[in-house]
Coordinates of C-alpha atoms in Angstrom, one line a residue:
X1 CA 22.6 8.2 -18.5
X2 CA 19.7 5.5 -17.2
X3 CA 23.1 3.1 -16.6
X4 CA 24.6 5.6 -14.6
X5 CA 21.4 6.1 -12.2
X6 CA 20.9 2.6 -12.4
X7 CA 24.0 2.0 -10.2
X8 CA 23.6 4.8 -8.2
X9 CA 20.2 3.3 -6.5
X10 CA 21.7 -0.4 -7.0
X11 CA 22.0 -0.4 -3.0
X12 CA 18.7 0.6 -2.7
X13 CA 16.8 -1.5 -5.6
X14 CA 18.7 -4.4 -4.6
X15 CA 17.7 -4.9 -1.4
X16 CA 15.5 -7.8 0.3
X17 CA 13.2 -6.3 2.5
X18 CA 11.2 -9.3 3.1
X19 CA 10.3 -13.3 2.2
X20 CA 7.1 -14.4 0.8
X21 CA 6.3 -18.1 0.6
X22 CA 3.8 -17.3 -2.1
X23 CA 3.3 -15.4 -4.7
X24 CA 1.8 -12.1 -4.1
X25 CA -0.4 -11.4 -7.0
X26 CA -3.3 -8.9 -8.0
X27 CA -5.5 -11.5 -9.4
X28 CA -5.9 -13.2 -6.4
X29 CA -6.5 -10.2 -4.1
X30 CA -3.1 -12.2 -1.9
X31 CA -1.3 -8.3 -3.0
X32 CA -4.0 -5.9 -2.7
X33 CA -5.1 -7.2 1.1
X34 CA -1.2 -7.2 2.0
X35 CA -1.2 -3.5 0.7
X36 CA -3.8 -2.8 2.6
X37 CA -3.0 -4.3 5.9
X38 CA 0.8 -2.9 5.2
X39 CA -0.7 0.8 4.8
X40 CA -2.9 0.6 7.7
X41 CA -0.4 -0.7 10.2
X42 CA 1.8 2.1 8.8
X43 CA -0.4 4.6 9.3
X44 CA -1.5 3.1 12.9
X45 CA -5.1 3.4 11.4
X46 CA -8.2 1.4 12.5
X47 CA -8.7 0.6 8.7
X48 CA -6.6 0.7 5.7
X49 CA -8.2 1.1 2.1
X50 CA -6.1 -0.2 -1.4
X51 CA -8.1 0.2 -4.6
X52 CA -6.9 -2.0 -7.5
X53 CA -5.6 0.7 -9.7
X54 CA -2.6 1.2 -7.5
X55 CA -1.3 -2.6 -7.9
X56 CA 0.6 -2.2 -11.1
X57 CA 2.5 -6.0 -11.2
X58 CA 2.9 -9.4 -9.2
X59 CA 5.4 -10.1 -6.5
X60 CA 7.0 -13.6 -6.7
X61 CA 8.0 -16.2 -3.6
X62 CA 10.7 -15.4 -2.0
X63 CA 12.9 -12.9 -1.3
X64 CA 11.4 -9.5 -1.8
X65 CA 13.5 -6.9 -3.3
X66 CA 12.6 -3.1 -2.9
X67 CA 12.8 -2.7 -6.6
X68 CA 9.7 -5.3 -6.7
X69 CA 7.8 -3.5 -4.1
X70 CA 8.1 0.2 -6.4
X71 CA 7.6 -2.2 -9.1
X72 CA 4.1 -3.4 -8.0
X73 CA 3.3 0.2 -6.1
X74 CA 4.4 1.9 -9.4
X75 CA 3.1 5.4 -8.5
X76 CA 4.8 6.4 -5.1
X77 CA 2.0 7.9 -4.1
X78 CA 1.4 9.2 -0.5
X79 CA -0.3 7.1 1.6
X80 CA -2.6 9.7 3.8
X81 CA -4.2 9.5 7.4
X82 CA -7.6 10.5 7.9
X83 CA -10.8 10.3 9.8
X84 CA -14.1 9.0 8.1
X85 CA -17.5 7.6 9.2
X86 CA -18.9 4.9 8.3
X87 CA -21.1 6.4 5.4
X88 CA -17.8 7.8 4.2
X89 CA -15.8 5.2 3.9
X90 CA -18.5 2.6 2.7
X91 CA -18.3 5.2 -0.1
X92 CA -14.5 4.6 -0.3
X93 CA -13.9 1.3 -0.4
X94 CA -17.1 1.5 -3.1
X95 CA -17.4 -2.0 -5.1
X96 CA -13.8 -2.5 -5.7
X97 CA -11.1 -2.5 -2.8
X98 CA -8.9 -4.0 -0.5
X99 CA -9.9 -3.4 3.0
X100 CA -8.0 -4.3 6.3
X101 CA -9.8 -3.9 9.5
X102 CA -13.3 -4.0 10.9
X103 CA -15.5 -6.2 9.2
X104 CA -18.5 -4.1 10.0
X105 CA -18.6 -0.9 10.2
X106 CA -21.1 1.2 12.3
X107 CA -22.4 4.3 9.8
X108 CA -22.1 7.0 12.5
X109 CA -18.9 5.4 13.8
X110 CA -15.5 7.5 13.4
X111 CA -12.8 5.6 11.8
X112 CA -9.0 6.5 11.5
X113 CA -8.3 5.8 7.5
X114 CA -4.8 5.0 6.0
X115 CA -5.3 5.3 2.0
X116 CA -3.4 6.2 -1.0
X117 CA -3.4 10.3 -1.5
X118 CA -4.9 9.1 -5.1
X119 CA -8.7 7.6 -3.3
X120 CA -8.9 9.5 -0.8
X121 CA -7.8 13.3 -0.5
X122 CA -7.1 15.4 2.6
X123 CA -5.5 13.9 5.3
X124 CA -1.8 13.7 6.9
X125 CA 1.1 11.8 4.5
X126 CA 2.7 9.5 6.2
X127 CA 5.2 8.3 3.6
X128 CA 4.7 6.2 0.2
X129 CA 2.2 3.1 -1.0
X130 CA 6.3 1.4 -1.3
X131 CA 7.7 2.5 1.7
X132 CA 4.4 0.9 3.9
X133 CA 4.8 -1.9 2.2
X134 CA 8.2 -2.4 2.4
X135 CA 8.3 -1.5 6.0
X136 CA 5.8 -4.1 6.3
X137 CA 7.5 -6.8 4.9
X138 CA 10.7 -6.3 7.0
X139 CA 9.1 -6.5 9.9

């Protein structure tokens, strides 16, 4: 039964979606800050927010299968767009994340917010933590 499914997403698993020079790996933050900038081009958000728990396993160098991106983005979560101040998303990203965007970010502000449907609830899904990614890395 698993063989026969196997083959059946083959053309889809298979696939190169993208080249990395180096490795992309989770203890190095290199994956979790190209998750991050992945989701919040996506999204077309001002800031994109990855929390560790979603990186479940390293990408190697070179070509970059789709398999490998579901692989390290093991849940297929949605990745959600919403709005957030400042004080909000400081609370967010918390001690532990993976931000892209603004360095600084103004309390009162209003920030567009591209996150995993697991951190951050609410908001529009925009398609999967694997599908940004890979998107990403095709471009």
């Amino acid at each position: 039964l698993v063989e026969r499914y196997r083959e059946r997403v083959a053309p889809l698993a298979d696939r190169v979606v993208g080249i990395t020079q180096a490795p992309l790996t989770r203890s190095g933050g290199a994956l979790g800050r190209l998750v991050a900038s992945a989701e919040q081009a996506f999204a077309g958000t001002d800031v994109g927010v990855v929390k560790p728990v979603s990186l479940r396993a390293d990408i190697d160098a070179g070509p970059v299968t789709y398999a490998e991106v579901a692989e390290a983005l093991a849940f297929d979560h949605p990745v959600v767009r919403l709005r957030m101040n400042g004080r909000q998303l400081r609370e967010l990203i918390g001690s532990e994340a993976y931000v892209a965007g603004p360095e600084e970010l103004d309390p009162d502000a209003s920030y567009s917010v591209a996150a995993s449907e697991l951190i951050a609830g609410g908001g529009r899904a925009v398609g999967t933590e694997p599908q940004a990614l890979a998107w990403f890395l095709a471009r």
